[in-house]
């Protein structure tokens, strides 16, 4: 098995930087559309063969170093008896949003049997997978925002209102989601996932003072509950989350996912160098001409290799409009360039401090430049 | 005239912290709706009496320490011959988005006469205003994003595509918008504005490396062109812009507006203590119960008073759903609490380091606690 992803996450030397992408199995890929057909996320959660096949797709097609379970962050809420839909062009929609203590208390204890297809998909895909499998769940704040708003929002108004006006309801909801998430992730690990990522996509909408009080305690609890598991643990605090990084230092995790806005060197400083980093290529850099998008990739690799461990990813999920060829080329660029850097054969190309990546700049000769490319 | 706003912007001591709000003349106020009726932003740009009256409204109603011209950031594009609409529930819509060199070259030189109502509104409102008047324009990146996308976007995909794939078109467009903005702001200053703010609301979607190359040079040029003017200059880099702050150190400005995500002490560090700060109350904190929203206000004031100059504002614009009474109470809270702090009568209340503001915490007695409340 190609275990570079697990090694880099654990700060163990690797011969090249592992790569995977958030939403790597998705709408940018025609084969995904063919497999998915008219099935919804909810259908697929009941069709483990399809979920397993979609999960494995990007490993074959892109050559990524990890697979991630094909599911939605809303998937587990069916296990507590909540009904939702994923509406095309909108996103997750909850018909009866949670707004009161009664709404929270109507949630049942998490029943893994209600989403048994997810765990079966993990078992199926693990039979043939040549790379580690990442399981995942939504962060409690992010999940709460979907359940409270009832649909995607730009302002998180209802979520913040509930949080500030009804802190008791908020606490009870966050505790319920925390308990659900722990059981959901444990069941994924039991089924064979090698790592878990908590996607707190929208936590960056909170001021740090609010994140620390209303969201972080539950994130902490989830990872504490998994502390005895050997699996790699990744926390992605979402977009615009740079100011939250210093608050994450004491989490029981291996890897922090970084938004494209935060330079990786700065992220590493804010995290006190404690974790491997994962990120942080702007998904829209894939739209640039080949030379330019490769130069950005080299810059990200150069910065990432200064962290205690580094996994190449995007700063957010792949957009449906991404071109398959460009995505494939990005994987190859990262794998080749990082291999050369780590072997000490090529140093500094593309690391344009204080400016955008140089396009077609001179490639440093073998062995010259500072020896920063030690194996990680 | 109450000149606290200008003094604080210039780092001159004040007896209390000046307050104003982005979008303070707006949809949260029933009197605004009565004045505006069915008139559009474009209508009002041609009705200077109405624009002047709306501009003055929040000074009377809220007791804010500055007024800001009532106009839209799209207003000046009529002066270069571009046609747009502001569609209810959507935002600015440009029928023929800019995508090519031809589109850019079709823009005319800025003709102030096309938006003469704006300057007339400034002259009218200045006759009776008891506080400084802030003129404004959109930042070049933000304006470009509206013109390229054609309508508001969550991803800025078309904007980044043009920027990365057609850098010559991008440069030409940014230069045209820069020239337009300089002339538009100069005309506002000639008409009597005491300050100008550049709203670069969406610049925070760029990675710092892209901001530095594709947006900052034009921001710099705009403020350089105004350097000979005595007016106060404010740059607001928009939401999620914390990572851009270190790049702003060399701008010829007085004040930087700060998103609610960035603690003010951290913003001051990233800006090397060079500027007065303006911000950074989360507009949704207005939804909290009175005690809580006041405690947040005290925390922001406590942090702001550590900067070389401080103007209280929101981290983004007022939402239409804000309650007038809550907004009014926020102004009063800031004015009273900052006056007490600056007089050295009350120290430390609400400054809950490492946690959310304490509600109803003990008030320190006169003169005790460290003497941090020196007049600014």
XYZ file of C-alpha atoms in Angstrom:
752
model
C 0.000 0.000 0.000
C 1.073 3.566 -0.764
C 1.207 4.920 2.783
C 2.767 8.328 2.042
C -0.385 10.084 3.207
C -0.277 8.397 6.623
C 3.467 8.954 6.971
C 3.328 12.656 6.129
C 0.387 13.089 8.513
C 2.508 11.521 11.256
C 5.540 13.681 10.400
C 7.488 10.659 9.190
C 9.802 11.173 6.180
C 8.364 10.515 2.723
C 9.976 10.400 -0.722
C 7.351 12.716 -2.204
C 4.481 14.850 -0.952
C 1.169 12.982 -0.834
C -1.779 14.609 -2.622
C -5.520 14.347 -2.372
C -8.336 16.826 -2.945
C -11.449 17.712 -1.039
C -14.391 16.762 -3.326
C -12.038 14.722 -5.501
C -14.874 12.330 -6.342
C -17.306 14.726 -7.855
C -19.025 16.707 -10.469
C -15.966 17.742 -12.468
C -15.571 14.098 -13.577
C -17.804 12.727 -16.384
C -17.316 9.168 -15.130
C -18.699 10.257 -11.762
C -21.807 11.568 -13.495
C -22.172 8.290 -15.371
C -21.915 6.279 -12.155
C -24.147 8.574 -10.170
C -26.812 8.992 -12.827
C -29.923 10.326 -11.151
C -29.095 8.907 -7.746
C -29.058 11.373 -4.844
C -26.529 11.423 -2.020
C -29.212 9.819 0.112
C -29.782 7.057 -2.421
C -26.072 6.389 -2.598
C -25.808 6.133 1.190
C -28.026 3.053 0.701
C -26.064 1.685 -2.269
C -22.651 0.846 -0.830
C -21.386 -0.645 -4.101
C -21.915 2.678 -5.871
C -20.451 4.681 -2.994
C -17.411 2.394 -2.948
C -16.903 2.713 -6.680
C -17.164 6.514 -6.631
C -14.787 6.629 -3.654
C -12.147 4.662 -5.579
C -12.553 6.607 -8.829
C -10.039 9.440 -8.215
C -7.323 7.007 -7.170
C -7.453 5.391 -10.600
C -8.074 8.551 -12.564
C -5.901 11.103 -10.820
C -3.307 9.021 -9.026
C -4.043 10.656 -5.668
C -2.421 9.254 -2.522
C -5.608 8.924 -0.463
C -9.272 8.180 -1.063
C -12.060 9.851 0.863
C -15.384 8.232 1.558
C -18.086 9.430 -0.828
C -20.835 10.769 1.400
C -22.326 14.103 2.431
C -21.683 15.861 5.710
C -25.442 15.652 6.286
C -25.462 11.855 5.934
C -25.271 10.998 9.668
C -28.252 13.157 10.663
C -30.499 10.431 9.305
C -29.072 8.348 12.140
C -30.626 10.711 14.702
C -33.968 10.750 12.913
C -33.651 14.058 11.069
C -34.981 14.420 7.563
C -33.209 16.543 4.943
C -32.807 16.876 1.203
C -29.973 17.948 -1.019
C -31.531 20.303 -3.523
C -29.710 20.840 -6.826
C -28.259 24.342 -7.058
C -29.030 25.013 -3.390
C -27.437 22.424 -1.108
C -28.712 20.672 2.006
C -32.225 21.716 2.962
C -33.822 20.792 6.287
C -37.576 21.029 6.151
C -38.046 21.659 9.878
C -34.991 23.616 11.064
C -33.885 23.260 14.680
C -34.743 26.327 16.729
C -35.832 25.160 20.185
C -35.034 22.795 23.039
C -37.965 20.657 21.880
C -36.434 20.389 18.414
C -33.114 19.276 19.910
C -34.751 16.792 22.278
C -36.657 15.260 19.396
C -33.316 14.016 18.035
C -32.708 10.364 18.840
C -29.471 8.726 19.935
C -27.367 7.991 16.870
C -28.327 4.686 15.285
C -25.516 3.465 13.016
C -27.915 1.000 11.395
C -29.753 3.917 9.788
C -26.651 4.714 7.724
C -25.236 1.207 7.537
C -24.519 1.697 3.838
C -21.721 4.105 4.711
C -19.853 1.531 6.761
C -20.496 -1.160 4.187
C -19.065 1.134 1.494
C -15.916 1.527 3.608
C -15.559 -2.246 3.956
C -16.094 -2.726 0.229
C -13.680 -0.080 -0.970
C -10.994 -1.153 1.501
C -10.802 -4.581 -0.178
C -9.107 -3.225 -3.269
C -7.793 0.212 -2.349
C -4.050 0.795 -2.784
C -4.027 4.019 -0.731
C -5.365 4.956 2.713
C -9.071 5.685 3.104
C -10.200 8.861 4.854
C -13.527 8.811 6.640
C -15.129 12.097 7.624
C -17.840 14.036 9.355
C -18.945 17.669 9.454
C -17.725 19.849 12.299
C -20.356 20.507 14.942
C -20.654 24.233 14.150
C -20.977 23.540 10.427
C -23.585 20.825 10.949
C -25.475 23.008 13.419
C -25.551 25.836 10.889
C -27.269 23.602 8.305
C -29.750 22.309 10.868
C -30.578 25.750 12.283
C -30.688 27.743 9.035
C -32.533 25.017 7.169
C -30.539 25.841 4.023
C -27.160 27.304 3.027
C -26.685 30.914 4.120
C -24.219 33.720 3.532
C -24.606 35.378 6.931
C -25.243 32.550 9.455
C -27.801 34.864 11.009
C -30.148 32.254 12.479
C -27.205 30.208 13.728
C -25.605 33.139 15.532
C -28.983 34.286 16.876
C -29.637 30.912 18.458
C -26.078 30.722 19.773
C -26.246 34.182 21.385
C -29.897 34.285 22.452
C -30.442 30.703 23.514
C -27.074 29.401 24.689
C -28.764 26.501 26.515
C -30.418 25.273 23.323
C -27.104 25.761 21.524
C -25.211 23.724 24.126
C -27.726 20.922 24.006
C -27.648 20.817 20.198
C -23.841 20.874 20.067
C -23.660 18.086 22.647
C -26.088 15.983 20.626
C -24.108 16.574 17.421
C -20.852 15.822 19.224
C -22.170 12.499 20.526
C -23.527 11.641 17.074
C -20.255 12.535 15.366
C -18.132 10.502 17.757
C -20.239 7.406 17.193
C -20.373 7.986 13.441
C -16.595 8.361 13.164
C -15.947 5.402 15.469
C -18.132 3.258 13.257
C -16.186 4.445 10.188
C -12.934 3.494 11.900
C -14.381 0.137 12.924
C -15.282 -0.451 9.287
C -11.684 0.174 8.256
C -11.069 3.894 7.626
C -7.384 4.747 8.076
C -7.966 8.417 8.893
C -10.806 10.775 9.704
C -11.261 14.409 8.752
C -13.636 16.775 10.504
C -14.895 19.342 7.955
C -15.779 22.520 9.840
C -16.276 24.364 6.574
C -18.090 27.413 7.961
C -16.451 27.869 11.382
C -14.439 30.770 9.930
C -17.575 32.927 10.041
C -17.188 33.144 13.809
C -15.027 35.716 15.544
C -12.278 33.843 17.422
C -13.872 34.732 20.776
C -17.115 33.043 19.677
C -15.387 30.080 18.067
C -13.507 29.459 21.283
C -16.652 29.452 23.368
C -19.317 28.038 21.085
C -17.546 25.652 18.695
C -14.060 24.614 19.792
C -15.079 22.719 22.971
C -17.070 20.256 20.869
C -14.304 19.817 18.305
C -11.961 19.101 21.186
C -14.327 16.552 22.661
C -14.697 14.686 19.366
C -10.958 14.278 18.936
C -10.485 13.401 22.605
C -13.012 10.613 22.194
C -10.944 9.245 19.283
C -7.583 9.689 21.012
C -7.170 5.963 21.663
C -7.529 5.132 17.953
C -4.382 4.812 15.856
C -6.081 6.498 12.860
C -4.776 9.804 11.531
C -6.970 12.725 12.648
C -7.408 15.822 10.492
C -9.257 19.006 11.368
C -10.240 21.401 8.570
C -11.517 24.652 10.102
C -12.869 25.785 6.738
C -12.592 28.912 4.659
C -11.495 32.224 6.170
C -10.349 30.413 9.307
C -6.843 31.852 9.622
C -7.610 33.661 12.876
C -8.771 30.421 14.496
C -5.469 28.607 14.003
C -3.799 29.693 17.276
C -6.776 28.232 19.160
C -6.206 24.769 17.678
C -2.796 24.158 19.220
C -4.014 21.868 21.975
C -6.279 19.638 19.868
C -5.518 15.900 19.829
C -5.018 15.797 16.057
C -2.282 15.079 13.522
C -3.104 17.433 10.660
C -4.714 20.854 10.173
C -6.278 21.760 6.818
C -5.428 25.297 5.698
C -7.498 27.734 3.629
C -5.782 29.194 0.501
C -5.826 32.626 2.136
C -3.270 31.727 4.800
C 0.352 31.326 3.703
C 1.503 27.915 4.956
C 4.498 29.408 6.774
C 2.127 31.677 8.676
C -0.227 28.772 9.435
C 2.704 26.789 10.797
C 3.689 29.718 13.041
C 0.155 30.151 14.365
C -0.023 26.427 15.099
C 3.358 26.558 16.817
C 4.733 23.932 14.418
C 2.770 21.187 16.139
C 0.940 19.576 13.248
C 1.352 18.398 9.719
C -0.364 20.837 7.351
C -2.767 20.000 4.554
C -3.627 22.444 1.783
C -3.748 25.077 0.453
C -3.918 25.541 -3.315
C -6.647 27.979 -4.385
C -9.080 25.744 -6.334
C -9.383 28.525 -8.913
C -5.655 28.419 -9.656
C -6.643 25.334 -11.671
C -8.150 27.820 -14.140
C -4.748 29.365 -14.895
C -2.676 28.422 -17.958
C -0.582 25.259 -17.382
C 2.705 27.065 -16.648
C 1.058 29.378 -14.157
C -0.942 26.728 -12.334
C 2.210 24.585 -12.043
C 4.192 27.510 -10.687
C 1.557 28.029 -7.981
C 1.814 24.319 -7.157
C 5.582 24.546 -6.728
C 5.181 27.547 -4.449
C 2.725 25.647 -2.262
C 5.031 22.611 -2.136
C 8.042 24.787 -1.246
C 6.106 26.347 1.632
C 4.549 23.075 2.760
C 7.889 21.300 2.970
C 8.871 23.717 5.741
C 6.088 22.346 7.985
C 6.705 19.283 10.185
C 4.654 17.231 7.719
C 2.833 18.175 4.542
C -0.075 16.841 2.503
C -0.937 18.710 -0.694
C -4.600 19.583 -1.047
C -6.779 22.514 -2.036
C -7.777 25.328 0.310
C -11.415 24.311 -0.319
C -13.202 21.669 -2.383
C -12.785 21.111 -6.135
C -15.330 23.102 -8.127
C -17.621 21.267 -10.569
C -16.134 23.371 -13.391
C -12.584 22.069 -12.850
C -11.055 20.415 -15.921
C -10.128 16.798 -15.369
C -6.879 17.215 -17.312
C -5.819 20.171 -15.185
C -6.557 18.273 -11.973
C -4.557 15.287 -13.201
C -1.673 17.533 -14.189
C -1.701 19.159 -10.751
C -1.305 15.769 -9.083
C 1.592 14.885 -11.365
C 3.255 18.274 -10.881
C 3.145 17.992 -7.111
C 4.350 14.408 -7.074
C 7.254 15.074 -9.456
C 8.343 18.411 -8.062
C 8.174 17.315 -4.421
C 10.140 14.146 -5.243
C 12.886 16.284 -6.783
C 12.836 18.689 -3.858
C 12.949 15.895 -1.298
C 15.793 14.202 -3.148
C 17.630 17.534 -3.021
C 17.873 17.748 -6.800
C 15.925 20.939 -7.312
C 15.707 23.766 -4.855
C 13.815 27.004 -4.716
C 12.117 27.003 -8.100
C 8.779 28.679 -7.891
C 9.318 29.997 -4.382
C 8.955 33.640 -5.262
C 9.019 35.289 -1.835
C 6.896 38.419 -1.768
C 5.400 37.909 -5.199
C 3.451 35.476 -7.311
C 5.188 32.384 -8.590
C 7.626 33.071 -11.377
C 6.601 31.385 -14.584
C 9.321 29.515 -16.396
C 11.982 30.815 -14.034
C 15.432 29.290 -13.976
C 15.677 25.864 -12.438
C 18.428 25.610 -9.866
C 21.072 23.039 -10.664
C 21.634 19.841 -8.698
C 22.789 20.435 -5.179
C 22.982 24.206 -5.234
C 20.962 26.453 -2.954
C 20.370 25.844 0.733
C 19.701 22.259 1.712
C 16.067 22.625 2.705
C 14.748 19.581 0.946
C 15.408 17.013 3.653
C 13.131 14.026 3.551
C 9.925 14.291 5.533
C -18.502 70.509 14.471
C -17.927 67.172 16.193
C -14.530 66.300 14.776
C -13.774 63.220 16.892
C -13.837 61.016 13.804
C -11.157 63.080 12.050
C -9.040 63.361 15.203
C -9.091 59.623 15.941
C -8.271 58.892 12.278
C -5.230 61.182 12.624
C -4.166 59.566 15.926
C -4.951 62.766 17.833
C -6.405 62.379 21.363
C -10.199 62.311 21.699
C -12.482 62.340 24.746
C -14.497 59.388 23.460
C -14.279 56.876 20.630
C -16.045 58.035 17.465
C -18.610 55.639 15.981
C -20.150 55.153 12.565
C -21.419 52.102 10.709
C -20.988 50.833 7.197
C -24.520 50.887 5.626
C -25.757 53.081 8.475
C -28.251 54.739 6.118
C -30.173 51.731 5.046
C -32.827 49.146 5.053
C -32.965 48.526 8.793
C -34.501 52.016 9.226
C -38.221 52.559 8.470
C -37.643 56.269 7.860
C -35.122 55.335 5.165
C -37.778 53.224 3.469
C -40.232 56.122 3.653
C -37.729 58.498 2.072
C -36.556 56.053 -0.519
C -39.987 54.799 -1.515
C -39.682 53.068 -4.848
C -36.635 55.012 -5.958
C -33.627 52.970 -7.019
C -30.006 53.767 -6.198
C -29.689 55.042 -9.754
C -32.712 57.303 -9.363
C -31.305 58.689 -6.129
C -27.958 59.458 -7.772
C -30.012 61.926 -9.826
C -31.966 63.307 -6.857
C -29.342 64.988 -4.692
C -31.908 66.297 -2.174
C -33.016 62.748 -1.395
C -29.437 61.447 -1.267
C -28.476 64.280 1.078
C -31.428 63.636 3.364
C -30.725 59.889 3.564
C -27.036 60.615 4.200
C -27.910 62.828 7.189
C -30.522 60.460 8.648
C -28.260 58.296 10.856
C -26.619 61.341 12.431
C -29.972 62.476 13.780
C -31.332 59.040 14.571
C -28.310 57.202 15.917
C -26.008 59.969 17.047
C -23.087 58.649 14.992
C -19.911 60.705 14.703
C -19.637 60.638 10.910
C -21.968 60.542 7.938
C -21.235 58.584 4.790
C -22.459 59.566 1.351
C -25.524 57.562 0.321
C -24.569 55.966 -2.984
C -23.666 52.555 -4.356
C -20.177 51.368 -5.165
C -21.432 50.872 -8.731
C -22.516 54.523 -9.042
C -19.358 55.835 -10.789
C -19.404 53.256 -13.586
C -22.165 55.290 -15.210
C -19.475 57.945 -15.585
C -17.482 55.637 -17.887
C -20.537 54.696 -19.897
C -21.314 51.321 -18.337
C -24.873 50.283 -17.763
C -25.926 48.279 -14.705
C -28.938 47.590 -12.535
C -29.348 46.855 -8.869
C -31.750 43.951 -8.719
C -33.685 43.409 -5.487
C -32.535 40.273 -3.694
C -29.561 39.908 -6.052
C -27.382 43.017 -6.071
C -25.599 44.832 -8.895
C -26.157 43.208 -12.273
C -24.182 44.178 -15.381
C -25.956 43.177 -18.549
C -22.803 42.921 -20.663
C -19.996 41.764 -18.362
C -16.434 42.769 -19.190
C -14.414 39.864 -20.535
C -12.133 41.203 -23.298
C -9.792 44.004 -24.260
C -12.559 45.350 -26.504
C -14.924 45.497 -23.535
C -12.343 47.447 -21.518
C -11.539 49.809 -24.383
C -15.226 50.545 -24.829
C -15.142 52.273 -21.430
C -14.899 56.033 -21.726
C -12.818 58.437 -19.661
C -14.659 59.191 -16.436
C -17.155 62.010 -16.903
C -18.091 63.509 -13.531
C -21.083 65.227 -15.129
C -22.724 61.806 -15.588
C -22.949 61.417 -11.807
C -23.173 65.109 -10.915
C -25.975 64.330 -8.446
C -23.454 62.648 -6.158
C -21.347 65.768 -5.833
C -24.415 67.972 -5.482
C -25.640 65.704 -2.662
C -22.295 66.217 -0.906
C -22.585 69.997 -1.206
C -26.165 69.908 0.061
C -25.569 67.679 3.045
C -22.433 69.566 4.069
C -24.497 72.737 4.625
C -26.124 71.392 7.744
C -24.037 68.415 8.861
C -22.584 68.579 12.382
C -20.149 65.702 11.816
C -17.571 64.919 9.098
C -18.763 63.506 5.793
C -17.119 60.407 4.345
C -17.093 59.997 0.589
C -16.307 56.601 -0.869
C -15.636 54.359 -3.826
C -15.321 50.626 -4.376
C -11.849 49.095 -4.415
C -10.614 48.238 -7.912
C -10.681 44.452 -7.325
C -14.193 44.620 -5.897
C -15.478 46.787 -8.746
C -13.748 44.587 -11.300
C -15.410 41.520 -9.797
C -18.873 43.026 -10.329
C -18.043 44.086 -13.874
C -16.489 40.747 -14.851
C -18.948 38.404 -13.143
C -21.968 40.439 -14.150
C -23.633 39.659 -10.829
C -22.661 38.823 -7.232
C -20.762 35.548 -6.905
C -19.591 33.242 -4.147
C -16.476 31.976 -5.916
C -15.138 34.883 -8.026
C -14.481 32.313 -10.706
C -14.803 34.544 -13.773
C -12.801 37.277 -12.082
C -9.912 34.976 -11.198
C -10.046 33.337 -14.616
C -9.652 36.664 -16.378
C -6.939 37.739 -13.946
C -4.922 34.538 -14.453
C -5.617 33.832 -18.120
C -5.669 37.321 -19.547
C -3.395 39.409 -17.345
C -3.155 42.113 -20.037
C -6.927 42.575 -20.083
C -6.882 42.552 -16.285
C -4.194 45.236 -16.142
C -6.008 47.433 -18.608
C -9.292 47.087 -16.726
C -7.666 47.794 -13.357
C -5.928 50.842 -14.774
C -9.204 52.152 -16.165
C -10.964 51.591 -12.831
C -8.065 53.208 -10.969
C -8.213 56.327 -13.143
C -12.003 56.452 -12.755
C -11.813 56.040 -8.991
C -9.183 58.746 -8.544
C -11.254 61.270 -10.485
C -14.464 60.216 -8.718
C -12.914 60.574 -5.268
C -11.213 63.869 -6.172
C -14.565 65.241 -7.274
C -16.096 64.119 -3.965
C -13.329 65.901 -2.067
C -13.772 69.005 -4.222
C -17.460 68.949 -3.340
C -16.596 68.952 0.360
C -16.114 65.387 1.644
C -13.868 65.357 4.734
C -12.696 61.775 4.285
C -12.788 59.000 1.716
C -13.100 55.272 2.216
C -12.162 52.690 -0.394
C -14.429 49.644 0.060
C -12.548 46.589 -1.218
C -15.234 44.314 0.148
C -14.241 41.137 -1.709
C -10.439 41.446 -1.893
C -10.201 38.874 0.904
C -11.076 36.150 -1.600
C -7.591 36.475 -3.055
C -4.586 34.627 -1.709
C -2.087 37.225 -0.454
C 0.272 36.446 -3.349
C -2.489 37.298 -5.842
C -3.695 40.330 -3.926
C -0.171 41.707 -3.920
C 0.204 41.308 -7.652
C -3.272 41.878 -9.043
C -5.031 44.266 -6.648
C -2.695 46.117 -4.273
C -0.787 48.134 -6.927
C -4.019 49.863 -7.947
C -5.085 50.533 -4.360
C -1.654 52.055 -3.797
C -1.966 54.237 -6.877
C -5.378 55.569 -5.840
C -4.143 56.672 -2.431
C -0.909 58.069 -3.886
C -2.977 60.231 -6.229
C -4.857 61.627 -3.205
C -1.749 62.087 -1.061
C -1.752 65.874 -1.473
C -5.293 66.155 -0.122
C -5.748 66.824 3.592
C -8.768 64.506 3.782
C -8.665 61.389 5.949
C -8.101 58.242 3.872
C -9.541 54.878 4.898
C -8.980 51.517 3.273
C -11.360 48.657 4.055
C -9.945 45.425 2.602
C -13.255 43.647 3.188
C -14.302 40.425 4.827
C -11.830 37.608 5.450
C -8.950 39.976 4.712
C -6.797 39.331 7.789
C -3.952 37.798 5.767
C -3.730 40.902 3.575
C -3.031 43.282 6.455
C 0.796 42.952 6.455
C 0.782 44.007 2.786
C -0.947 47.304 3.583
C 1.834 48.771 5.716
C 3.196 51.084 3.047
C -0.118 52.537 1.831
C -0.555 56.330 2.068
C -3.621 56.057 4.298
C -4.731 57.008 7.802
C -7.109 54.222 8.754
C -7.576 50.506 8.016
C -11.013 48.903 8.397
C -10.884 45.507 10.100
C -13.132 42.462 9.601
C -14.750 41.024 12.777
C -12.667 37.871 12.361
C -9.373 39.583 13.188
C -8.770 40.563 16.813
C -7.851 44.271 16.789
C -4.619 43.659 18.701
C -3.591 41.199 15.991
C -4.579 43.644 13.230
C -2.465 46.324 14.878
C 0.516 43.947 15.023
C 0.155 42.962 11.365
C -0.037 46.637 10.398
C 3.008 47.400 12.519
C 1.022 49.943 14.557
C 1.071 52.420 11.674
C -2.599 53.252 11.270
C -5.714 54.075 13.199
C -8.052 51.063 13.150
C -11.740 51.054 12.314
C -14.055 48.182 13.187
C -14.699 45.423 14.052
C -17.963 44.494 15.789
C -19.639 41.432 14.236
C -22.885 42.870 12.789
C -24.701 39.799 14.099
C -23.675 40.568 17.686
C -26.502 43.121 17.431
C -28.824 40.109 17.615
C -27.615 39.206 21.103
C -29.525 40.152 24.269
C -28.706 43.731 25.425
C -26.237 42.736 28.137
C -24.342 40.468 25.795
C -24.200 42.858 22.856
C -22.966 45.619 25.190
C -20.293 43.341 26.624
C -19.035 42.616 23.090
C -18.949 46.377 22.455
C -16.836 46.987 25.558
C -14.421 44.254 24.483
C -14.018 45.859 21.053
C -13.474 49.301 22.619
C -10.904 47.904 25.065
C -8.967 46.342 22.204
C -9.355 49.349 19.905
C -8.008 51.771 22.479
C -4.678 49.953 22.311
C -4.268 50.998 18.645
C -2.694 54.359 17.722
C -6.180 55.631 16.879
C -9.577 53.960 16.960
C -12.932 54.427 15.254
C -15.720 52.054 16.276
C -17.522 50.419 13.380
C -18.773 47.015 12.319
C -16.631 44.349 10.678
C -19.018 44.516 7.691
C -22.169 46.479 6.798
C -25.343 46.656 8.912
C -27.818 43.956 7.905
C -31.340 44.982 6.871
C -32.692 42.909 9.768
C -30.877 44.954 12.442
C -33.187 46.494 15.051
C -33.020 50.266 15.151
C -33.148 50.290 18.951
C -30.222 47.886 19.206
C -28.148 49.972 16.783
C -28.908 53.135 18.742
C -28.019 51.412 22.009
C -24.714 50.242 20.528
C -23.759 53.823 19.640
C -24.610 54.997 23.156
C -22.755 52.108 24.776
C -19.578 52.809 22.819
C -19.728 56.538 23.412
C -20.340 56.215 27.156
C -17.975 53.352 27.847
C -15.113 54.819 25.804
C -15.563 58.209 27.523
C -15.232 56.523 30.903
C -12.243 54.496 29.752
C -10.519 57.542 28.271
C -11.170 59.546 31.423
C -9.554 56.711 33.372
C -12.681 56.121 35.421
C -13.368 52.543 34.402
C -10.775 50.017 33.394
C -10.894 46.508 32.143
C -14.602 45.789 32.216
C -15.583 43.476 29.440
C -12.016 42.722 28.412
C -12.232 38.989 28.972
C -8.945 37.802 27.539
C -9.196 34.352 26.013
C -12.957 34.097 26.277
C -16.162 35.843 25.330
C -17.083 39.054 27.119
C -18.276 38.570 30.675
C -21.851 39.660 31.099
C -22.580 41.868 34.061
C -19.084 41.471 35.441
C -17.819 43.683 38.213
C -17.044 47.265 37.292
C -13.637 48.414 38.439
C -13.706 51.402 40.771
C -12.379 54.848 39.921
C -8.679 54.919 39.359
C -7.902 51.307 40.116
C -6.397 48.923 37.595
C -3.547 49.762 35.246
C -3.651 53.228 33.721
C -4.291 52.248 30.118
C -7.028 54.755 29.404
C -4.883 57.679 28.317
C -6.584 60.033 25.915
C -6.095 59.318 22.233
